[in-house]
Coordinates of C-alpha atoms and ligand atoms in Angstrom, one line a residue:
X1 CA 10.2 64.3 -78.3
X2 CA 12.5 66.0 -80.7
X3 CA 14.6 69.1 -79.2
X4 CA 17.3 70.6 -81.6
X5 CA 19.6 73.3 -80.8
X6 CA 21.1 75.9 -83.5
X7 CA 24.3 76.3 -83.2
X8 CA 27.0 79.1 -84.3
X9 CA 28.1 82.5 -84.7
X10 CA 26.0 85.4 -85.1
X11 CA 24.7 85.9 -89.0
X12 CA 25.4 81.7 -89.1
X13 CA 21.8 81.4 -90.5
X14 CA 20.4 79.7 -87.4
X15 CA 16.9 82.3 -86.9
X16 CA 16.5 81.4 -91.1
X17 CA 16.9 77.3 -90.8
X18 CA 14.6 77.7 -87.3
X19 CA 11.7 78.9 -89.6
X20 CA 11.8 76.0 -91.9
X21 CA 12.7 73.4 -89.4
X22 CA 9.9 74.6 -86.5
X23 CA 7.7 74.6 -89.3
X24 CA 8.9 71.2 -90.7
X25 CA 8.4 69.2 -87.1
X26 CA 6.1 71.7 -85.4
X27 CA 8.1 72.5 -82.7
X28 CA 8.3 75.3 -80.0
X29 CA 10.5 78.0 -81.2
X30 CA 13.0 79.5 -78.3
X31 CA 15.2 82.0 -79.2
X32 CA 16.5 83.9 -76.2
X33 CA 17.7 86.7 -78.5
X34 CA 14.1 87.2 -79.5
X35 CA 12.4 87.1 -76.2
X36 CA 14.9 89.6 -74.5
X37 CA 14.4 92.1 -77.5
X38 CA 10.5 91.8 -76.4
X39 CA 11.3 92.1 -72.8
X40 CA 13.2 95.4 -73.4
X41 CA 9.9 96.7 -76.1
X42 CA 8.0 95.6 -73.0
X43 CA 9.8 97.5 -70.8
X44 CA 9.3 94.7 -67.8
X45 CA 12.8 94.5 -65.2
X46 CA 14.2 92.1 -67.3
X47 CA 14.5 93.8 -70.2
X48 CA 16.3 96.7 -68.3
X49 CA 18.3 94.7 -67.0
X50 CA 19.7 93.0 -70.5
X51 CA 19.2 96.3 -72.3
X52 CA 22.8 97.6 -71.7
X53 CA 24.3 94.3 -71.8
X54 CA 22.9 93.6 -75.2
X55 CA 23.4 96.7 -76.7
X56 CA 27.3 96.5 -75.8
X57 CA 27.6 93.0 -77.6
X58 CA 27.9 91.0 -74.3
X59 CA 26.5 87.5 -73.1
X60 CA 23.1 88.4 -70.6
X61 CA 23.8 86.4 -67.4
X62 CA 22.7 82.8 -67.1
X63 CA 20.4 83.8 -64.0
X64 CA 18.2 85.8 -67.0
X65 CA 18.3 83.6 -69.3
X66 CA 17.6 80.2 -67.1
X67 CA 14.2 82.2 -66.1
X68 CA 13.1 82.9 -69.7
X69 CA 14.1 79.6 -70.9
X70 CA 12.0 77.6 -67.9
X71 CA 9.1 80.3 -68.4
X72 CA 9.1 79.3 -72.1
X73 CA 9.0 75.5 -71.4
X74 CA 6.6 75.6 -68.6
X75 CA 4.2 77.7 -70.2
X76 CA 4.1 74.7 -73.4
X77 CA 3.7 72.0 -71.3
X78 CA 1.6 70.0 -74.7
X79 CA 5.5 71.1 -77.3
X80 CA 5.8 68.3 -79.3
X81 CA 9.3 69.1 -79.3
X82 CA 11.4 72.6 -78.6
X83 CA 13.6 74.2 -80.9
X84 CA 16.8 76.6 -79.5
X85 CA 18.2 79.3 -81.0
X86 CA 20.8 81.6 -79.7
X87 CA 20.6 78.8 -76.8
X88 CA 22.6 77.0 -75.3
X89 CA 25.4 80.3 -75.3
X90 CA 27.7 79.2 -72.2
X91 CA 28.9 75.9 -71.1
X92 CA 26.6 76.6 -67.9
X93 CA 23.5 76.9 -70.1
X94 CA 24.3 73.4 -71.4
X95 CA 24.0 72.2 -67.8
X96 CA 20.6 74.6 -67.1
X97 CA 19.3 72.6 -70.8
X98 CA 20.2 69.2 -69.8
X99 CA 18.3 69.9 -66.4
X100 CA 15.4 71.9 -67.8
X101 CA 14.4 69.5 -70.3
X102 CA 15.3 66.1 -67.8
X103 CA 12.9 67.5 -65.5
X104 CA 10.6 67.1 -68.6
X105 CA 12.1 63.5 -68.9
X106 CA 13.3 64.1 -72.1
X107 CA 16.6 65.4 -73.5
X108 CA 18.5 67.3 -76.5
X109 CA 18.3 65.1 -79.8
X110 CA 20.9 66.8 -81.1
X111 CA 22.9 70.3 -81.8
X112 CA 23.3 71.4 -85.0
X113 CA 26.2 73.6 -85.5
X114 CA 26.2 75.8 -88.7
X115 CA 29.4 76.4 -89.3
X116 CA 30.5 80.3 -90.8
X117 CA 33.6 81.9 -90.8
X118 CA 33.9 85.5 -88.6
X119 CA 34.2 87.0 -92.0
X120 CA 31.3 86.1 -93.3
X121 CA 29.5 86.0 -90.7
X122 CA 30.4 90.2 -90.2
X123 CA 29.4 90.4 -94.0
X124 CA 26.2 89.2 -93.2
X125 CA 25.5 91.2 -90.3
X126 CA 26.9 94.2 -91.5
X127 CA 24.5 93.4 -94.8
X128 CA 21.3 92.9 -92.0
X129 CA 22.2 95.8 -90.2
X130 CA 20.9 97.9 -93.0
X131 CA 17.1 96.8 -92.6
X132 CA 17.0 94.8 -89.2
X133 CA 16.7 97.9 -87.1
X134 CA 19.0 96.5 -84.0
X135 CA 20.8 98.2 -82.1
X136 CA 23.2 95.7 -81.5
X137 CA 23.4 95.6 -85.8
X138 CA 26.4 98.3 -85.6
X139 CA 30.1 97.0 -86.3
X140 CA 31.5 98.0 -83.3
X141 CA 29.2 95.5 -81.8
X142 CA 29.0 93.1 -84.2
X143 CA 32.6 92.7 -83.2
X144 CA 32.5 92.5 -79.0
X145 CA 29.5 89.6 -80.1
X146 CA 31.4 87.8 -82.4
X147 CA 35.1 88.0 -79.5
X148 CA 32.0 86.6 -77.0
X149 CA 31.3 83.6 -79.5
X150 CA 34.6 83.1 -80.1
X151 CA 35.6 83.1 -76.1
X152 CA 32.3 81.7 -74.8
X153 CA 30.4 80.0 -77.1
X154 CA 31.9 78.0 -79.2
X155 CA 33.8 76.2 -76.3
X156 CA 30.2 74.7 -75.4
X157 CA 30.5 72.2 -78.6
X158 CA 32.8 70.4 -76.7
X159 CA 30.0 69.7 -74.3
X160 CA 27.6 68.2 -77.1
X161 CA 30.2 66.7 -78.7
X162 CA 31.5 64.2 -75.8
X163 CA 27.5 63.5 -75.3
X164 CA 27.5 62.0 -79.6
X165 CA 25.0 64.9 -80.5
X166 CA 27.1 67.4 -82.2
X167 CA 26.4 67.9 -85.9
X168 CA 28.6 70.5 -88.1
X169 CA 27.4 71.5 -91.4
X170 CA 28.9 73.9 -94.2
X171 CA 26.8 77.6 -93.4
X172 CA 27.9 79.0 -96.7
X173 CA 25.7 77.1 -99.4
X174 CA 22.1 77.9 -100.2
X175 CA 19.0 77.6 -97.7
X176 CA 17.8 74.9 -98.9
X177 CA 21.1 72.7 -99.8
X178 CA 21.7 73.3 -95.4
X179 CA 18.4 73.0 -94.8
X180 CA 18.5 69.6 -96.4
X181 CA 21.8 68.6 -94.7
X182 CA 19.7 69.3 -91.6
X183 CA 17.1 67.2 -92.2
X184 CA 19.1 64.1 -92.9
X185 CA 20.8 64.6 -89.9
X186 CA 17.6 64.7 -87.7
X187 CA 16.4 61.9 -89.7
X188 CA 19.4 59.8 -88.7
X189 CA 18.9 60.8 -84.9
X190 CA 15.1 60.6 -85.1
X191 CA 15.7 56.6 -86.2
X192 CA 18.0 56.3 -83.2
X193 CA 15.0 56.9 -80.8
X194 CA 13.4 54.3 -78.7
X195 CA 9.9 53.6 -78.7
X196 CA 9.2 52.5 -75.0
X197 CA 6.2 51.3 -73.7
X198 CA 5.3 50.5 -70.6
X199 CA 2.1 48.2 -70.2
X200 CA -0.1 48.6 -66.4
X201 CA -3.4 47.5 -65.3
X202 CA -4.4 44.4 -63.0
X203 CA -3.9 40.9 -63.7
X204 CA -6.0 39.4 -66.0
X205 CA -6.4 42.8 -68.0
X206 CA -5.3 41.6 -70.7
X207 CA -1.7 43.5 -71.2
X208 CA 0.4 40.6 -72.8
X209 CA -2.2 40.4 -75.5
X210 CA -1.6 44.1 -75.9
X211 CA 1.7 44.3 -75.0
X212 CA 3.1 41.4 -77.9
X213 CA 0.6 43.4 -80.6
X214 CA 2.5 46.6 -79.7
X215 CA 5.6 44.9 -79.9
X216 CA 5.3 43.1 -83.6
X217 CA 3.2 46.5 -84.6
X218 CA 6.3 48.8 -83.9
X219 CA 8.9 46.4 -84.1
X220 CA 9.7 46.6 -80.2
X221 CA 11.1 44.2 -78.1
X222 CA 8.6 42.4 -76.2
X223 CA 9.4 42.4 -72.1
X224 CA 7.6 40.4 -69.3
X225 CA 9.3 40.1 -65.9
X226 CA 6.5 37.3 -65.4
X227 CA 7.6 35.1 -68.4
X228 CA 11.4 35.8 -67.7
X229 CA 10.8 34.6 -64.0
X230 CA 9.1 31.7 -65.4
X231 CA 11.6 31.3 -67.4
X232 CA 13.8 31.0 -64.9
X233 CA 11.9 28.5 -62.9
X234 CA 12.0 26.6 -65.7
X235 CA 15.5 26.1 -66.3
X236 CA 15.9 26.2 -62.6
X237 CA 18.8 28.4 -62.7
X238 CA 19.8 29.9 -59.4
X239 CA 17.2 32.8 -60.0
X240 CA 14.2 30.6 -60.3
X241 CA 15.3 28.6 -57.5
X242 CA 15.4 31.6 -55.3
X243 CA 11.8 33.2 -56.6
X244 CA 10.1 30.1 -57.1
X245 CA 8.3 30.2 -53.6
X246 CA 7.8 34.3 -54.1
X247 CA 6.3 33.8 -57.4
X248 CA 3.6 30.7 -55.8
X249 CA 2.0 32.4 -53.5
X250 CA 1.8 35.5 -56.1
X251 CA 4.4 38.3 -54.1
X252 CA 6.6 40.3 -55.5
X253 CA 9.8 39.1 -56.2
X254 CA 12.6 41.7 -54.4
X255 CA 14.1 44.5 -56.8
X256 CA 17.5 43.4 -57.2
X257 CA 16.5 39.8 -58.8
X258 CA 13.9 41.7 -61.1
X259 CA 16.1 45.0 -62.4
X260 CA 18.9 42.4 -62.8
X261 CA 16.8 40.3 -64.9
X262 CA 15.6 43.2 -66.8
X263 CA 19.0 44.8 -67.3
X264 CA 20.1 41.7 -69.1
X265 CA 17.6 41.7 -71.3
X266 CA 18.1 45.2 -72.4
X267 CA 22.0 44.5 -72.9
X268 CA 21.0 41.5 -75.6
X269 CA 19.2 43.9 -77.7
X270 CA 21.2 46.6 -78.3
X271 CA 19.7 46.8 -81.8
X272 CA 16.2 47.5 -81.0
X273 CA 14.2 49.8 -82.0
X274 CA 12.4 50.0 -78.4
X275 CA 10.9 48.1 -75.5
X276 CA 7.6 47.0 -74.2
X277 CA 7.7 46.9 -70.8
X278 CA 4.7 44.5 -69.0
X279 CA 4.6 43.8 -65.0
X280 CA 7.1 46.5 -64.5
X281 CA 7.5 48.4 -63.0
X282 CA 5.2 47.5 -60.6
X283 CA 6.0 49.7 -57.7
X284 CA 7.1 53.3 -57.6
X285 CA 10.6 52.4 -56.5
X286 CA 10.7 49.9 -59.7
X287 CA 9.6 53.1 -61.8
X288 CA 12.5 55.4 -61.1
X289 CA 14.8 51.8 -61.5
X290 CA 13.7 51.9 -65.0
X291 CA 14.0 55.5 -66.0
X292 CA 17.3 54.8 -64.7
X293 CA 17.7 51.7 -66.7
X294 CA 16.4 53.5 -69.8
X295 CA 18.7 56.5 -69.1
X296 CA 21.8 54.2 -69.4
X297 CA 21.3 53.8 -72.6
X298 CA 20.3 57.5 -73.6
X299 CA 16.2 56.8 -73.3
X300 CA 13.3 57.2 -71.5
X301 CA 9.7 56.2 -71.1
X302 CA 7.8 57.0 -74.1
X303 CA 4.3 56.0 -73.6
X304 CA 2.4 54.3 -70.3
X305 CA -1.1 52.6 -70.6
X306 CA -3.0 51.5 -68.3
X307 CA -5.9 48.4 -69.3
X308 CA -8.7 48.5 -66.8
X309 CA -11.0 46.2 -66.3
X310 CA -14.1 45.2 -63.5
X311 CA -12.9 43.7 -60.8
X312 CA -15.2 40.3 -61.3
X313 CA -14.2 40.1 -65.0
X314 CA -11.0 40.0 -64.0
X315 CA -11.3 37.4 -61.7
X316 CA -13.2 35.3 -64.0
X317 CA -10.3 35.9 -66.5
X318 CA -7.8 34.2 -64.7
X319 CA -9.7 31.6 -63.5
X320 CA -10.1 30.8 -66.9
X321 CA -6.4 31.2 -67.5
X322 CA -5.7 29.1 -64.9
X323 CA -7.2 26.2 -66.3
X324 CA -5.3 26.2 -69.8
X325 CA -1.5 25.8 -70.8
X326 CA -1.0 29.9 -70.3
X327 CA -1.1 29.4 -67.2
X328 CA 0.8 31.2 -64.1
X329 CA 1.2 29.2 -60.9
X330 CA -0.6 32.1 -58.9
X331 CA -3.8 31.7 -61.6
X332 CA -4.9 28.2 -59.6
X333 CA -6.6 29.1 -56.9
X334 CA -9.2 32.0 -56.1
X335 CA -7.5 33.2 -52.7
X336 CA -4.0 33.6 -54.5
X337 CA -5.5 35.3 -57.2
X338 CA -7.8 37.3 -54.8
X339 CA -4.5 38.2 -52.4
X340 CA -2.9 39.3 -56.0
X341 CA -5.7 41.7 -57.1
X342 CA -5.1 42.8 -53.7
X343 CA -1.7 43.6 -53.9
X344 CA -2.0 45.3 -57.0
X345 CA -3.8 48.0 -55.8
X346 CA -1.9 48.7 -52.5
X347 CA 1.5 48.8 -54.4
X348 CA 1.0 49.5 -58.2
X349 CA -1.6 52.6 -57.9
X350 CA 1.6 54.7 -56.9
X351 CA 3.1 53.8 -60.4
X352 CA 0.1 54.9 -62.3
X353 CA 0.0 58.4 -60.7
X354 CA 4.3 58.9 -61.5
X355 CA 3.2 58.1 -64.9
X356 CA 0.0 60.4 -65.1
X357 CA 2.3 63.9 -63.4
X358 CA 4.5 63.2 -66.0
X359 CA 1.8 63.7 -68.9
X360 CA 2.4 59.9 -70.3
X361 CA -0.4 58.0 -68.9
X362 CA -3.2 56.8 -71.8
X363 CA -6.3 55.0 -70.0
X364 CA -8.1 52.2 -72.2
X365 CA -11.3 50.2 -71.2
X366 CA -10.0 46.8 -71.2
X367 CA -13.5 44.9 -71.7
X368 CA -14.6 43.1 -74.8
X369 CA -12.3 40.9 -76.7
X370 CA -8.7 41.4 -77.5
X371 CA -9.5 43.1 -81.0
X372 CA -11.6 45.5 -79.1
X373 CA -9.3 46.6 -76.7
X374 CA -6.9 46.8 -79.5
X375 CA -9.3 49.1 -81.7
X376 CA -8.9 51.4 -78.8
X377 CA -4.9 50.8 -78.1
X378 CA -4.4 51.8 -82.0
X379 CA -5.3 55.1 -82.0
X380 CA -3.5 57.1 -78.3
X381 CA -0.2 54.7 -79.5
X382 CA 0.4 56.0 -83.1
X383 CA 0.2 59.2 -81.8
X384 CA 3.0 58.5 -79.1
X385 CA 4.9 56.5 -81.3
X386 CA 4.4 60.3 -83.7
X387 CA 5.6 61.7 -80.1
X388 CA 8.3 60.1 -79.7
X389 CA 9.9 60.5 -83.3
Ligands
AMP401 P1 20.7 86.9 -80.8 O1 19.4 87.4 -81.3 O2 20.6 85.4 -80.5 O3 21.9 87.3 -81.7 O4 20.9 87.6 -79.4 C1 21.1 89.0 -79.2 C2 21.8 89.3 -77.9 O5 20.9 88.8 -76.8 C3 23.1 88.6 -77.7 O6 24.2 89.4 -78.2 C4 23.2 88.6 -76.1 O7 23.5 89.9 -75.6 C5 21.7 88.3 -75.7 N1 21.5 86.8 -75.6 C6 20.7 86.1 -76.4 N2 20.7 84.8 -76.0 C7 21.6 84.7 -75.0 C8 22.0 83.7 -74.2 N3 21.6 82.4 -74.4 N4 22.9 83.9 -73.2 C9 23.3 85.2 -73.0 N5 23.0 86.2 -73.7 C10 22.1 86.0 -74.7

């Protein structure tokens, strides 16, 4: 999800470079100075109670502005991305945007600041004031807004700039020379986003098929708690030794052993582009572990899927599978593979449903061969990977 803030003094050019970038990315366009000017033509309480605020030059308390800006989100629950403008004004609004939007389990991409001096910037306004019909267009004004900048504002870049996400470009050059500028910068901070996928359905569904084409499609690194505790038992390091009797009888091996393993593996690609996650999380305490995990390193779940399959084909699957190379200890007998299936749905259903409130759950029927499942994958995954960029 892309979120951008504008940045900078009154006149900057921020409501100009919104147009061309909401229109550019298709975002959701949020400018508080916009939706109190409606509130007061609309005459509701809020707008009385900015009304003599605004027209005096002075900032609107955060208590207003947090309730526009949630209204605003809540009411575009589908944004493909949100684009602030006069937003955040205090260093408290950066804290109300970092919790609005991780309650959306997302965060800001990044801050552009358009950088003006105060005399142009009173040139300009003093230039709009001729045809923009505000009432807060009158020098006098203009003045007490641009002191609040100065005092409250512009303070708040030190926020976004200890966070890496604080971009300055030159305001004085042509439209579209900063609108450029702009657009390399996003481009830059787009690249930086992970793609992360995260792979559910039962045993035998067929997600490490799916999960290694995702992988090699986007370039993600591949992730399977299963093979690395396999792994493990192979080399019969300490880990291995310790899960080796878990893993038999087809439990669940305990968190700390399995976020550990996963951690590591997430530290030895700092590089990568993103991660597909499959048997985990596999509980609802393993799902907050890895937003956790993937907020360490400034990301987040990008896309969930879940393969379903009949129960009996599933069996029959790893039966199957049981009686080649691939393999798992737990795919040799019926009754472990039964007590699995059964497991599964007592502990992973919970997982499904944290991924489905948060709007980032794709169902796929996961009968027919693996190209046919994969014919169905293609589609719902380009358009999260589209998402996510
Ligand atoms: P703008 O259209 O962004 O220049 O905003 C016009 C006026 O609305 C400002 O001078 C403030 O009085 C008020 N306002 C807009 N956004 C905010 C905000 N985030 N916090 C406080 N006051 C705001």
């Amino acid at each position: 999800m892309l979120n951008i803030a504008l940045f900078g003094a009154p006149g900057a050019g921020k409501g100009t470079q919104s147009e061309l970038l909401m229109k550019k990315h298709n975002l959701v366009y949020i400018s508080t100075g916009n939706i109190l000017r409606e509130e007061i033509r609309s005459g509701t309480s809020l707008g009385e109670a900015a009304r003599s605020i605004i027209e005096a030059g002075g900032l609107v308390s955060d208590e207003i502005i947090v309730q526009i800006i949630e209204k605003k989100i809540t009411s575009n629950p589908d944004a493909p991305g949100f684009l602030f403008d006069g937003f955040p004004r205090t260093f408290v609004q950066a804290y109300i945007l970092e919790g609005l939007l991780l309650k959306m389990h997302t965060s800001l991409t990044c801050l552009l600041f358009l950088d003006v001096t105060p005399e142009e910037s009173l040139k300009r306004l003093l230039h709009r004031a001729k045809t923009s019909g505000r009432s807060d267009d009158t020098e006098a004004v203009i003045k007490n807004r641009l002191k609040e900048y100065r005092e409250k504002t512009a303070p708040v870049a030190r926020f976004y700039r200890d966070q890496g996400i604080f971009f300055q470009v030159n305001g004085a050059g042509s439209v579209e020379d900063i609108y450029r500028q702009l657009e390399d910068i996003i481009d830059k901070e787009l690249r930086k986003v992970l793609f992360n996928i995260v792979l559910l359905g039962y045993p035998g569904a067929g997600r490490g098929t799916q999960a290694r084409k995702l992988a090699q499609n986007y370039n993600l690194v591949y992730l399977s708690t299963g093979e690395m505790l396999k792994e493990e038992i192979r080399k019969r390091s300490e880990v291995g030794q310790t899960v080796q009797n878990i893993c038999d009888k087809g439990d669940l091996v305990p968190d700390e052993i399995v976020i550990k393993l996963i951690e590591k593996h997430i530290r030895r690609n700092p590089e990568a582009s993103g991660f597909v996650f499959k048997g985990f999380p596999r509980t609802l305490v393993q799902a907050y572990i890895l937003d956790g995990l993937l907020r360490k390193i400034n990301s987040s779940v990008s896309f969930t899927l879940d393969i379903q399959c009949p129960t009996l084909e599933l069996i029959k699957r790893l039966d199957a599978r049981g009686k080649t190379s691939r393999r798992m200890n737990y795919d040799m007998e019926t009754s472990t593979i039964v007590h699995r299936l059964e497991q599964h749905e007592k502990i992973c259903l919970p997982v499904v449903e944290y991924y489905k409130k948060q709007g980032k759950m794709t169902v796929i029927d996961g009968s027919g061969t693996p190209e046919e499942v994969w014919s169905r994958i293609e589609e719902p995954a380009e358009n999260a990977w589209r998402r996510a960029r």
